Amino acid sequence: MGSHANGTVEMAGWDELPYEEIDGGRKLTSTAVQQKFLGDIEGEGSATWLTSYLADGRAEYSGFQRIVGSIGGRKGSIVLRMSGGYDGTTARSEWSVVEGMGTGQLSTLAGSGRNESDREGHNTYTLDYELA
């Protein structure tokens, strides 16, 4: 039987650098992000995202995120592969746990989830997971 985690995310750092600028305001960027996870996941997250911005401000992105802390009371770390997009109002990401990258009591965690953040900074997550 699987478990479900949900909660909120607070941004602790954001360092975005363009590596290609294309006419019409389009660009490609690399972003280093630090986050704090609250709720069923308690811990610190660090991520690197690659983003493709369209001229109208919409975007698509992908990357990896490592979370160090606890999930459901078990301590360790996990790595998430994420991909998503920004529609001009809300950023949505789909997550999948990179199996074999977990540590400690989370070393066998497998699962998937999603993250959603609006313009006002309300940032929530859900993660469905199993521990072998």
mmCIF file of N, CA and C in Angstrom:
data_model
loop_
_atom_site.group_PDB
_atom_site.id
_atom_site.type_symbol
_atom_site.label_atom_id
_atom_site.label_comp_id
_atom_site.label_asym_id
_atom_site.label_seq_id
_atom_site.Cartn_x
_atom_site.Cartn_y
_atom_site.Cartn_z
ATOM 1 N N MET A 1 0.846 -1.185 0.000
ATOM 2 C CA MET A 1 0.000 0.000 0.000
ATOM 3 C C MET A 1 0.886 1.241 0.000
ATOM 4 N N GLY A 2 0.567 2.215 -0.825
ATOM 5 C CA GLY A 2 1.367 3.422 -0.954
ATOM 6 C C GLY A 2 0.987 4.494 0.051
ATOM 7 N N SER A 3 1.826 5.506 0.104
ATOM 8 C CA SER A 3 1.614 6.648 0.993
ATOM 9 C C SER A 3 1.480 7.920 0.174
ATOM 10 N N HIS A 4 0.916 8.920 0.804
ATOM 11 C CA HIS A 4 0.683 10.203 0.143
ATOM 12 C C HIS A 4 1.241 11.317 1.017
ATOM 13 N N ALA A 5 1.987 12.229 0.403
ATOM 14 C CA ALA A 5 2.531 13.390 1.113
ATOM 15 C C ALA A 5 2.034 14.659 0.437
ATOM 16 N N ASN A 6 1.731 15.675 1.232
ATOM 17 C CA ASN A 6 1.408 16.978 0.660
ATOM 18 C C ASN A 6 1.844 18.064 1.625
ATOM 19 N N GLY A 7 1.969 19.272 1.092
ATOM 20 C CA GLY A 7 2.395 20.400 1.897
ATOM 21 C C GLY A 7 2.693 21.602 1.036
ATOM 22 N N THR A 8 3.544 22.470 1.566
ATOM 23 C CA THR A 8 3.879 23.716 0.879
ATOM 24 C C THR A 8 5.388 23.835 0.707
ATOM 25 N N VAL A 9 5.758 24.746 -0.184
ATOM 26 C CA VAL A 9 7.159 25.007 -0.484
ATOM 27 C C VAL A 9 7.402 26.507 -0.372
ATOM 28 N N GLU A 10 8.484 26.877 0.301
ATOM 29 C CA GLU A 10 8.914 28.275 0.373
ATOM 30 C C GLU A 10 10.209 28.433 -0.408
ATOM 31 N N MET A 11 10.287 29.494 -1.218
ATOM 32 C CA MET A 11 11.517 29.774 -1.951
ATOM 33 C C MET A 11 12.547 30.392 -1.011
ATOM 34 N N ALA A 12 13.770 29.867 -1.040
ATOM 35 C CA ALA A 12 14.852 30.391 -0.211
ATOM 36 C C ALA A 12 15.941 31.029 -1.059
ATOM 37 N N GLY A 13 15.943 30.779 -2.367
ATOM 38 C CA GLY A 13 16.939 31.373 -3.255
ATOM 39 C C GLY A 13 16.612 31.086 -4.698
ATOM 40 N N TRP A 14 16.974 32.035 -5.568
ATOM 41 C CA TRP A 14 16.678 31.925 -7.004
ATOM 42 C C TRP A 14 17.777 32.656 -7.756
ATOM 43 N N ASP A 15 18.550 31.935 -8.560
ATOM 44 C CA ASP A 15 19.619 32.541 -9.345
ATOM 45 C C ASP A 15 19.478 32.077 -10.787
ATOM 46 N N GLU A 16 18.858 32.929 -11.617
ATOM 47 C CA GLU A 16 18.568 32.581 -13.004
ATOM 48 C C GLU A 16 19.497 33.336 -13.942
ATOM 49 N N LEU A 17 20.133 32.594 -14.856
ATOM 50 C CA LEU A 17 21.057 33.194 -15.812
ATOM 51 C C LEU A 17 20.704 32.759 -17.228
ATOM 52 N N PRO A 18 20.509 33.729 -18.138
ATOM 53 C CA PRO A 18 20.280 33.360 -19.533
ATOM 54 C C PRO A 18 21.569 32.801 -20.145
ATOM 55 N N TYR A 19 21.443 31.763 -20.971
ATOM 56 C CA TYR A 19 22.605 31.283 -21.712
ATOM 57 C C TYR A 19 22.405 31.396 -23.217
ATOM 58 N N GLU A 20 21.188 31.706 -23.648
ATOM 59 C CA GLU A 20 20.895 32.036 -25.050
ATOM 60 C C GLU A 20 19.765 33.046 -25.067
ATOM 61 N N GLU A 21 19.962 34.150 -25.784
ATOM 62 C CA GLU A 21 18.897 35.142 -25.962
ATOM 63 C C GLU A 21 18.526 35.129 -27.439
ATOM 64 N N ILE A 22 17.232 35.014 -27.696
ATOM 65 C CA ILE A 22 16.725 34.875 -29.053
ATOM 66 C C ILE A 22 15.818 36.069 -29.319
ATOM 67 N N ASP A 23 15.703 36.476 -30.566
ATOM 68 C CA ASP A 23 14.877 37.644 -30.887
ATOM 69 C C ASP A 23 13.463 37.527 -30.336
ATOM 70 N N GLY A 24 12.812 38.648 -30.141
ATOM 71 C CA GLY A 24 11.433 38.683 -29.675
ATOM 72 C C GLY A 24 11.257 38.392 -28.196
ATOM 73 N N GLY A 25 12.316 38.486 -27.414
ATOM 74 C CA GLY A 25 12.213 38.254 -25.982
ATOM 75 C C GLY A 25 12.302 36.789 -25.571
ATOM 76 N N ARG A 26 12.500 35.918 -26.541
ATOM 77 C CA ARG A 26 12.641 34.505 -26.206
ATOM 78 C C ARG A 26 14.048 34.259 -25.667
ATOM 79 N N LYS A 27 14.160 33.283 -24.746
ATOM 80 C CA LYS A 27 15.482 32.994 -24.189
ATOM 81 C C LYS A 27 15.507 31.613 -23.561
ATOM 82 N N LEU A 28 16.723 31.125 -23.352
ATOM 83 C CA LEU A 28 16.989 29.890 -22.632
ATOM 84 C C LEU A 28 17.772 30.266 -21.385
ATOM 85 N N THR A 29 17.367 29.710 -20.235
ATOM 86 C CA THR A 29 18.043 30.048 -18.980
ATOM 87 C C THR A 29 18.364 28.791 -18.176
ATOM 88 N N SER A 30 19.311 28.968 -17.264
ATOM 89 C CA SER A 30 19.634 27.965 -16.263
ATOM 90 C C SER A 30 19.374 28.608 -14.907
ATOM 91 N N THR A 31 18.673 27.897 -14.023
ATOM 92 C CA THR A 31 18.303 28.471 -12.736
ATOM 93 C C THR A 31 18.694 27.528 -11.605
ATOM 94 N N ALA A 32 19.394 28.070 -10.622
ATOM 95 C CA ALA A 32 19.685 27.348 -9.385
ATOM 96 C C ALA A 32 18.684 27.832 -8.341
ATOM 97 N N VAL A 33 17.991 26.897 -7.696
ATOM 98 C CA VAL A 33 16.915 27.229 -6.765
ATOM 99 C C VAL A 33 17.163 26.521 -5.437
ATOM 100 N N GLN A 34 16.882 27.231 -4.351
ATOM 101 C CA GLN A 34 16.884 26.637 -3.017
ATOM 102 C C GLN A 34 15.475 26.801 -2.460
ATOM 103 N N GLN A 35 14.967 25.732 -1.828
ATOM 104 C CA GLN A 35 13.606 25.743 -1.316
ATOM 105 C C GLN A 35 13.550 25.089 0.059
ATOM 106 N N LYS A 36 12.490 25.438 0.803
ATOM 107 C CA LYS A 36 12.194 24.803 2.081
ATOM 108 C C LYS A 36 10.859 24.093 1.940
ATOM 109 N N PHE A 37 10.831 22.795 2.252
ATOM 110 C CA PHE A 37 9.622 21.991 2.170
ATOM 111 C C PHE A 37 9.002 21.863 3.550
ATOM 112 N N LEU A 38 7.686 22.089 3.611
ATOM 113 C CA LEU A 38 6.923 22.004 4.857
ATOM 114 C C LEU A 38 5.746 21.065 4.654
ATOM 115 N N GLY A 39 5.326 20.406 5.716
ATOM 116 C CA GLY A 39 4.207 19.474 5.626
ATOM 117 C C GLY A 39 4.704 18.058 5.812
ATOM 118 N N ASP A 40 4.195 17.130 4.984
ATOM 119 C CA ASP A 40 4.612 15.732 5.093
ATOM 120 C C ASP A 40 6.056 15.521 4.653
ATOM 121 N N ILE A 41 6.566 16.424 3.819
ATOM 122 C CA ILE A 41 7.998 16.469 3.512
ATOM 123 C C ILE A 41 8.555 17.652 4.285
ATOM 124 N N GLU A 42 9.547 17.404 5.125
ATOM 125 C CA GLU A 42 10.212 18.459 5.894
ATOM 126 C C GLU A 42 11.671 18.469 5.481
ATOM 127 N N GLY A 43 12.136 19.576 4.922
ATOM 128 C CA GLY A 43 13.538 19.608 4.542
ATOM 129 C C GLY A 43 13.886 20.731 3.603
ATOM 130 N N GLU A 44 15.128 20.644 3.130
ATOM 131 C CA GLU A 44 15.687 21.647 2.228
ATOM 132 C C GLU A 44 15.830 21.036 0.839
ATOM 133 N N GLY A 45 15.476 21.817 -0.175
ATOM 134 C CA GLY A 45 15.603 21.373 -1.551
ATOM 135 C C GLY A 45 16.564 22.250 -2.322
ATOM 136 N N SER A 46 17.315 21.631 -3.213
ATOM 137 C CA SER A 46 18.157 22.392 -4.144
ATOM 138 C C SER A 46 17.923 21.806 -5.530
ATOM 139 N N ALA A 47 17.783 22.702 -6.505
ATOM 140 C CA ALA A 47 17.442 22.258 -7.855
ATOM 141 C C ALA A 47 18.190 23.074 -8.898
ATOM 142 N N THR A 48 18.340 22.478 -10.067
ATOM 143 C CA THR A 48 18.797 23.195 -11.260
ATOM 144 C C THR A 48 17.773 22.929 -12.343
ATOM 145 N N TRP A 49 17.248 24.012 -12.909
ATOM 146 C CA TRP A 49 16.235 23.939 -13.953
ATOM 147 C C TRP A 49 16.754 24.591 -15.224
ATOM 148 N N LEU A 50 16.439 24.016 -16.359
ATOM 149 C CA LEU A 50 16.662 24.637 -17.661
ATOM 150 C C LEU A 50 15.301 25.083 -18.173
ATOM 151 N N THR A 51 15.222 26.342 -18.597
ATOM 152 C CA THR A 51 13.936 26.918 -18.989
ATOM 153 C C THR A 51 14.007 27.512 -20.382
ATOM 154 N N SER A 52 12.937 27.338 -21.135
ATOM 155 C CA SER A 52 12.756 27.928 -22.453
ATOM 156 C C SER A 52 11.589 28.906 -22.354
ATOM 157 N N TYR A 53 11.880 30.210 -22.467
ATOM 158 C CA TYR A 53 10.850 31.246 -22.386
ATOM 159 C C TYR A 53 10.373 31.644 -23.776
ATOM 160 N N LEU A 54 9.067 31.730 -23.940
ATOM 161 C CA LEU A 54 8.467 32.229 -25.174
ATOM 162 C C LEU A 54 8.335 33.748 -25.095
ATOM 163 N N ALA A 55 8.081 34.390 -26.212
ATOM 164 C CA ALA A 55 7.972 35.854 -26.249
ATOM 165 C C ALA A 55 6.844 36.378 -25.367
ATOM 166 N N ASP A 56 5.776 35.606 -25.174
ATOM 167 C CA ASP A 56 4.635 36.066 -24.369
ATOM 168 C C ASP A 56 4.800 35.788 -22.867
ATOM 169 N N GLY A 57 5.963 35.256 -22.452
ATOM 170 C CA GLY A 57 6.227 35.008 -21.040
ATOM 171 C C GLY A 57 5.931 33.597 -20.578
ATOM 172 N N ARG A 58 5.234 32.810 -21.390
ATOM 173 C CA ARG A 58 5.035 31.415 -21.032
ATOM 174 C C ARG A 58 6.377 30.692 -21.097
ATOM 175 N N ALA A 59 6.459 29.553 -20.427
ATOM 176 C CA ALA A 59 7.741 28.854 -20.374
ATOM 177 C C ALA A 59 7.542 27.352 -20.209
ATOM 178 N N GLU A 60 8.561 26.608 -20.597
ATOM 179 C CA GLU A 60 8.659 25.181 -20.315
ATOM 180 C C GLU A 60 10.001 24.958 -19.647
ATOM 181 N N TYR A 61 10.037 24.006 -18.689
ATOM 182 C CA TYR A 61 11.284 23.775 -17.963
ATOM 183 C C TYR A 61 11.422 22.323 -17.549
ATOM 184 N N SER A 62 12.657 21.941 -17.259
ATOM 185 C CA SER A 62 12.935 20.600 -16.750
ATOM 186 C C SER A 62 14.200 20.659 -15.909
ATOM 187 N N GLY A 63 14.376 19.670 -15.064
ATOM 188 C CA GLY A 63 15.573 19.639 -14.239
ATOM 189 C C GLY A 63 15.499 18.563 -13.178
ATOM 190 N N PHE A 64 16.415 18.676 -12.229
ATOM 191 C CA PHE A 64 16.504 17.747 -11.116
ATOM 192 C C PHE A 64 16.505 18.521 -9.813
ATOM 193 N N GLN A 65 15.946 17.888 -8.790
ATOM 194 C CA GLN A 65 15.892 18.509 -7.467
ATOM 195 C C GLN A 65 16.249 17.466 -6.427
ATOM 196 N N ARG A 66 17.108 17.850 -5.482
ATOM 197 C CA ARG A 66 17.429 16.976 -4.353
ATOM 198 C C ARG A 66 16.787 17.571 -3.110
ATOM 199 N N ILE A 67 16.093 16.720 -2.352
ATOM 200 C CA ILE A 67 15.485 17.132 -1.101
ATOM 201 C C ILE A 67 16.149 16.342 0.020
ATOM 202 N N VAL A 68 16.667 17.052 1.021
ATOM 203 C CA VAL A 68 17.303 16.441 2.183
ATOM 204 C C VAL A 68 16.435 16.757 3.393
ATOM 205 N N GLY A 69 15.991 15.717 4.104
ATOM 206 C CA GLY A 69 15.137 15.932 5.268
ATOM 207 C C GLY A 69 14.410 14.671 5.629
ATOM 208 N N SER A 70 13.077 14.776 5.761
ATOM 209 C CA SER A 70 12.281 13.598 6.114
ATOM 210 C C SER A 70 10.975 13.590 5.329
ATOM 211 N N ILE A 71 10.514 12.380 5.061
ATOM 212 C CA ILE A 71 9.227 12.161 4.403
ATOM 213 C C ILE A 71 8.498 11.117 5.239
ATOM 214 N N GLY A 72 7.340 11.475 5.742
ATOM 215 C CA GLY A 72 6.582 10.555 6.576
ATOM 216 C C GLY A 72 7.366 10.102 7.799
ATOM 217 N N GLY A 73 8.224 10.969 8.323
ATOM 218 C CA GLY A 73 9.008 10.659 9.509
ATOM 219 C C GLY A 73 10.293 9.894 9.260
ATOM 220 N N ARG A 74 10.573 9.532 8.011
ATOM 221 C CA ARG A 74 11.820 8.817 7.684
ATOM 222 C C ARG A 74 12.834 9.803 7.134
ATOM 223 N N LYS A 75 14.076 9.723 7.636
ATOM 224 C CA LYS A 75 15.107 10.698 7.282
ATOM 225 C C LYS A 75 16.018 10.206 6.162
ATOM 226 N N GLY A 76 16.455 11.156 5.347
ATOM 227 C CA GLY A 76 17.373 10.859 4.256
ATOM 228 C C GLY A 76 17.234 11.902 3.171
ATOM 229 N N SER A 77 17.485 11.484 1.943
ATOM 230 C CA SER A 77 17.328 12.398 0.810
ATOM 231 C C SER A 77 16.790 11.634 -0.389
ATOM 232 N N ILE A 78 16.174 12.382 -1.305
ATOM 233 C CA ILE A 78 15.698 11.837 -2.573
ATOM 234 C C ILE A 78 16.064 12.820 -3.677
ATOM 235 N N VAL A 79 16.052 12.329 -4.911
ATOM 236 C CA VAL A 79 16.230 13.172 -6.093
ATOM 237 C C VAL A 79 14.984 13.036 -6.951
ATOM 238 N N LEU A 80 14.457 14.178 -7.376
ATOM 239 C CA LEU A 80 13.285 14.219 -8.251
ATOM 240 C C LEU A 80 13.686 14.692 -9.640
ATOM 241 N N ARG A 81 13.153 14.030 -10.660
ATOM 242 C CA ARG A 81 13.234 14.520 -12.037
ATOM 243 C C ARG A 81 11.949 15.290 -12.243
ATOM 244 N N MET A 82 12.058 16.520 -12.723
ATOM 245 C CA MET A 82 10.851 17.310 -12.881
ATOM 246 C C MET A 82 10.794 17.947 -14.257
ATOM 247 N N SER A 83 9.548 18.126 -14.730
ATOM 248 C CA SER A 83 9.317 18.863 -15.966
ATOM 249 C C SER A 83 7.983 19.570 -15.820
ATOM 250 N N GLY A 84 7.895 20.719 -16.447
ATOM 251 C CA GLY A 84 6.659 21.468 -16.315
ATOM 252 C C GLY A 84 6.615 22.676 -17.202
ATOM 253 N N GLY A 85 5.692 23.560 -16.854
ATOM 254 C CA GLY A 85 5.521 24.759 -17.639
ATOM 255 C C GLY A 85 4.838 25.859 -16.849
ATOM 256 N N TYR A 86 4.957 27.056 -17.379
ATOM 257 C CA TYR A 86 4.323 28.242 -16.809
ATOM 258 C C TYR A 86 3.410 28.809 -17.878
ATOM 259 N N ASP A 87 2.114 28.950 -17.564
ATOM 260 C CA ASP A 87 1.135 29.398 -18.553
ATOM 261 C C ASP A 87 0.848 30.895 -18.493
ATOM 262 N N GLY A 88 1.635 31.635 -17.712
ATOM 263 C CA GLY A 88 1.426 33.063 -17.537
ATOM 264 C C GLY A 88 0.751 33.382 -16.217
ATOM 265 N N THR A 89 0.182 32.364 -15.582
ATOM 266 C CA THR A 89 -0.497 32.516 -14.302
ATOM 267 C C THR A 89 0.026 31.536 -13.258
ATOM 268 N N THR A 90 0.180 30.275 -13.659
ATOM 269 C CA THR A 90 0.550 29.216 -12.727
ATOM 270 C C THR A 90 1.675 28.372 -13.303
ATOM 271 N N ALA A 91 2.654 28.056 -12.445
ATOM 272 C CA ALA A 91 3.720 27.117 -12.808
ATOM 273 C C ALA A 91 3.330 25.744 -12.267
ATOM 274 N N ARG A 92 3.363 24.741 -13.134
ATOM 275 C CA ARG A 92 3.019 23.374 -12.749
ATOM 276 C C ARG A 92 4.157 22.448 -13.151
ATOM 277 N N SER A 93 4.518 21.546 -12.246
ATOM 278 C CA SER A 93 5.576 20.581 -12.518
ATOM 279 C C SER A 93 5.105 19.181 -12.185
ATOM 280 N N GLU A 94 5.541 18.237 -12.984
ATOM 281 C CA GLU A 94 5.341 16.817 -12.697
ATOM 282 C C GLU A 94 6.662 16.276 -12.168
ATOM 283 N N TRP A 95 6.593 15.464 -11.122
ATOM 284 C CA TRP A 95 7.782 14.892 -10.489
ATOM 285 C C TRP A 95 7.806 13.389 -10.662
ATOM 286 N N SER A 96 9.004 12.843 -10.759
ATOM 287 C CA SER A 96 9.193 11.398 -10.591
ATOM 288 C C SER A 96 10.481 11.195 -9.804
ATOM 289 N N VAL A 97 10.427 10.285 -8.853
ATOM 290 C CA VAL A 97 11.592 10.001 -8.019
ATOM 291 C C VAL A 97 12.612 9.240 -8.864
ATOM 292 N N VAL A 98 13.870 9.675 -8.810
ATOM 293 C CA VAL A 98 14.953 8.973 -9.500
ATOM 294 C C VAL A 98 15.395 7.830 -8.582
ATOM 295 N N GLU A 99 14.964 6.624 -8.925
ATOM 296 C CA GLU A 99 15.282 5.470 -8.081
ATOM 297 C C GLU A 99 16.783 5.205 -8.093
ATOM 298 N N GLY A 100 17.312 4.820 -6.928
ATOM 299 C CA GLY A 100 18.740 4.576 -6.779
ATOM 300 C C GLY A 100 19.515 5.789 -6.300
ATOM 301 N N MET A 101 18.857 6.960 -6.203
ATOM 302 C CA MET A 101 19.531 8.190 -5.756
ATOM 303 C C MET A 101 19.183 8.555 -4.316
ATOM 304 N N GLY A 102 18.285 7.814 -3.674
ATOM 305 C CA GLY A 102 17.903 8.109 -2.301
ATOM 306 C C GLY A 102 18.979 7.706 -1.313
ATOM 307 N N THR A 103 18.933 8.320 -0.118
ATOM 308 C CA THR A 103 19.880 7.990 0.944
ATOM 309 C C THR A 103 19.125 7.728 2.246
ATOM 310 N N GLY A 104 19.837 7.147 3.214
ATOM 311 C CA GLY A 104 19.279 6.918 4.539
ATOM 312 C C GLY A 104 18.010 6.088 4.489
ATOM 313 N N GLN A 105 17.045 6.448 5.304
ATOM 314 C CA GLN A 105 15.782 5.719 5.368
ATOM 315 C C GLN A 105 14.909 5.938 4.133
ATOM 316 N N LEU A 106 15.334 6.819 3.231
ATOM 317 C CA LEU A 106 14.598 7.079 1.987
ATOM 318 C C LEU A 106 15.262 6.425 0.777
ATOM 319 N N SER A 107 16.264 5.574 1.011
ATOM 320 C CA SER A 107 17.048 5.013 -0.094
ATOM 321 C C SER A 107 16.215 4.164 -1.048
ATOM 322 N N THR A 108 15.106 3.600 -0.588
ATOM 323 C CA THR A 108 14.287 2.744 -1.459
ATOM 324 C C THR A 108 12.984 3.416 -1.878
ATOM 325 N N LEU A 109 12.860 4.719 -1.638
ATOM 326 C CA LEU A 109 11.625 5.425 -1.974
ATOM 327 C C LEU A 109 11.438 5.496 -3.488
ATOM 328 N N ALA A 110 10.222 5.217 -3.938
ATOM 329 C CA ALA A 110 9.836 5.334 -5.344
ATOM 330 C C ALA A 110 8.510 6.083 -5.381
ATOM 331 N N GLY A 111 8.281 6.844 -6.445
ATOM 332 C CA GLY A 111 6.999 7.518 -6.540
ATOM 333 C C GLY A 111 6.986 8.651 -7.537
ATOM 334 N N SER A 112 5.869 9.387 -7.516
ATOM 335 C CA SER A 112 5.696 10.524 -8.419
ATOM 336 C C SER A 112 4.754 11.531 -7.767
ATOM 337 N N GLY A 113 4.784 12.744 -8.288
ATOM 338 C CA GLY A 113 3.935 13.777 -7.728
ATOM 339 C C GLY A 113 3.884 15.000 -8.608
ATOM 340 N N ARG A 114 3.474 16.098 -7.982
ATOM 341 C CA ARG A 114 3.381 17.351 -8.733
ATOM 342 C C ARG A 114 3.526 18.525 -7.794
ATOM 343 N N ASN A 115 3.868 19.654 -8.382
ATOM 344 C CA ASN A 115 4.056 20.911 -7.669
ATOM 345 C C ASN A 115 3.324 21.986 -8.451
ATOM 346 N N GLU A 116 2.696 22.926 -7.734
ATOM 347 C CA GLU A 116 1.975 24.011 -8.389
ATOM 348 C C GLU A 116 2.216 25.304 -7.622
ATOM 349 N N SER A 117 2.550 26.362 -8.361
ATOM 350 C CA SER A 117 2.828 27.657 -7.743
ATOM 351 C C SER A 117 2.150 28.763 -8.541
ATOM 352 N N ASP A 118 1.443 29.665 -7.828
ATOM 353 C CA ASP A 118 0.796 30.775 -8.520
ATOM 354 C C ASP A 118 1.652 32.038 -8.408
ATOM 355 N N ARG A 119 1.215 33.103 -9.045
ATOM 356 C CA ARG A 119 1.977 34.370 -9.074
ATOM 357 C C ARG A 119 2.160 34.990 -7.698
ATOM 358 N N GLU A 120 1.236 34.705 -6.775
ATOM 359 C CA GLU A 120 1.326 35.275 -5.433
ATOM 360 C C GLU A 120 2.279 34.484 -4.541
ATOM 361 N N GLY A 121 2.854 33.405 -5.062
ATOM 362 C CA GLY A 121 3.809 32.619 -4.301
ATOM 363 C C GLY A 121 3.222 31.471 -3.509
ATOM 364 N N HIS A 122 1.930 31.175 -3.686
ATOM 365 C CA HIS A 122 1.342 29.998 -3.043
ATOM 366 C C HIS A 122 1.862 28.766 -3.774
ATOM 367 N N ASN A 123 2.655 27.967 -3.083
ATOM 368 C CA ASN A 123 3.378 26.871 -3.709
ATOM 369 C C ASN A 123 3.066 25.580 -2.948
ATOM 370 N N THR A 124 2.400 24.624 -3.599
ATOM 371 C CA THR A 124 2.003 23.380 -2.952
ATOM 372 C C THR A 124 2.550 22.176 -3.711
ATOM 373 N N TYR A 125 2.649 21.043 -3.016
ATOM 374 C CA TYR A 125 3.099 19.812 -3.641
ATOM 375 C C TYR A 125 2.252 18.635 -3.174
ATOM 376 N N THR A 126 2.284 17.581 -3.974
ATOM 377 C CA THR A 126 1.763 16.272 -3.578
ATOM 378 C C THR A 126 2.773 15.237 -4.069
ATOM 379 N N LEU A 127 2.943 14.157 -3.316
ATOM 380 C CA LEU A 127 3.849 13.073 -3.707
ATOM 381 C C LEU A 127 3.214 11.752 -3.272
ATOM 382 N N ASP A 128 2.984 10.862 -4.229
ATOM 383 C CA ASP A 128 2.534 9.508 -3.930
ATOM 384 C C ASP A 128 3.772 8.630 -3.976
ATOM 385 N N TYR A 129 4.014 7.874 -2.904
ATOM 386 C CA TYR A 129 5.270 7.126 -2.818
ATOM 387 C C TYR A 129 5.104 5.798 -2.098
ATOM 388 N N GLU A 130 6.112 4.966 -2.320
ATOM 389 C CA GLU A 130 6.226 3.678 -1.636
ATOM 390 C C GLU A 130 7.669 3.517 -1.201
ATOM 391 N N LEU A 131 7.857 2.836 -0.081
ATOM 392 C CA LEU A 131 9.184 2.472 0.396
ATOM 393 C C LEU A 131 9.280 0.952 0.359
ATOM 394 N N ALA A 132 10.267 0.452 -0.380
ATOM 395 C CA ALA A 132 10.426 -1.010 -0.511
ATOM 396 C C ALA A 132 10.893 -1.621 0.798
#
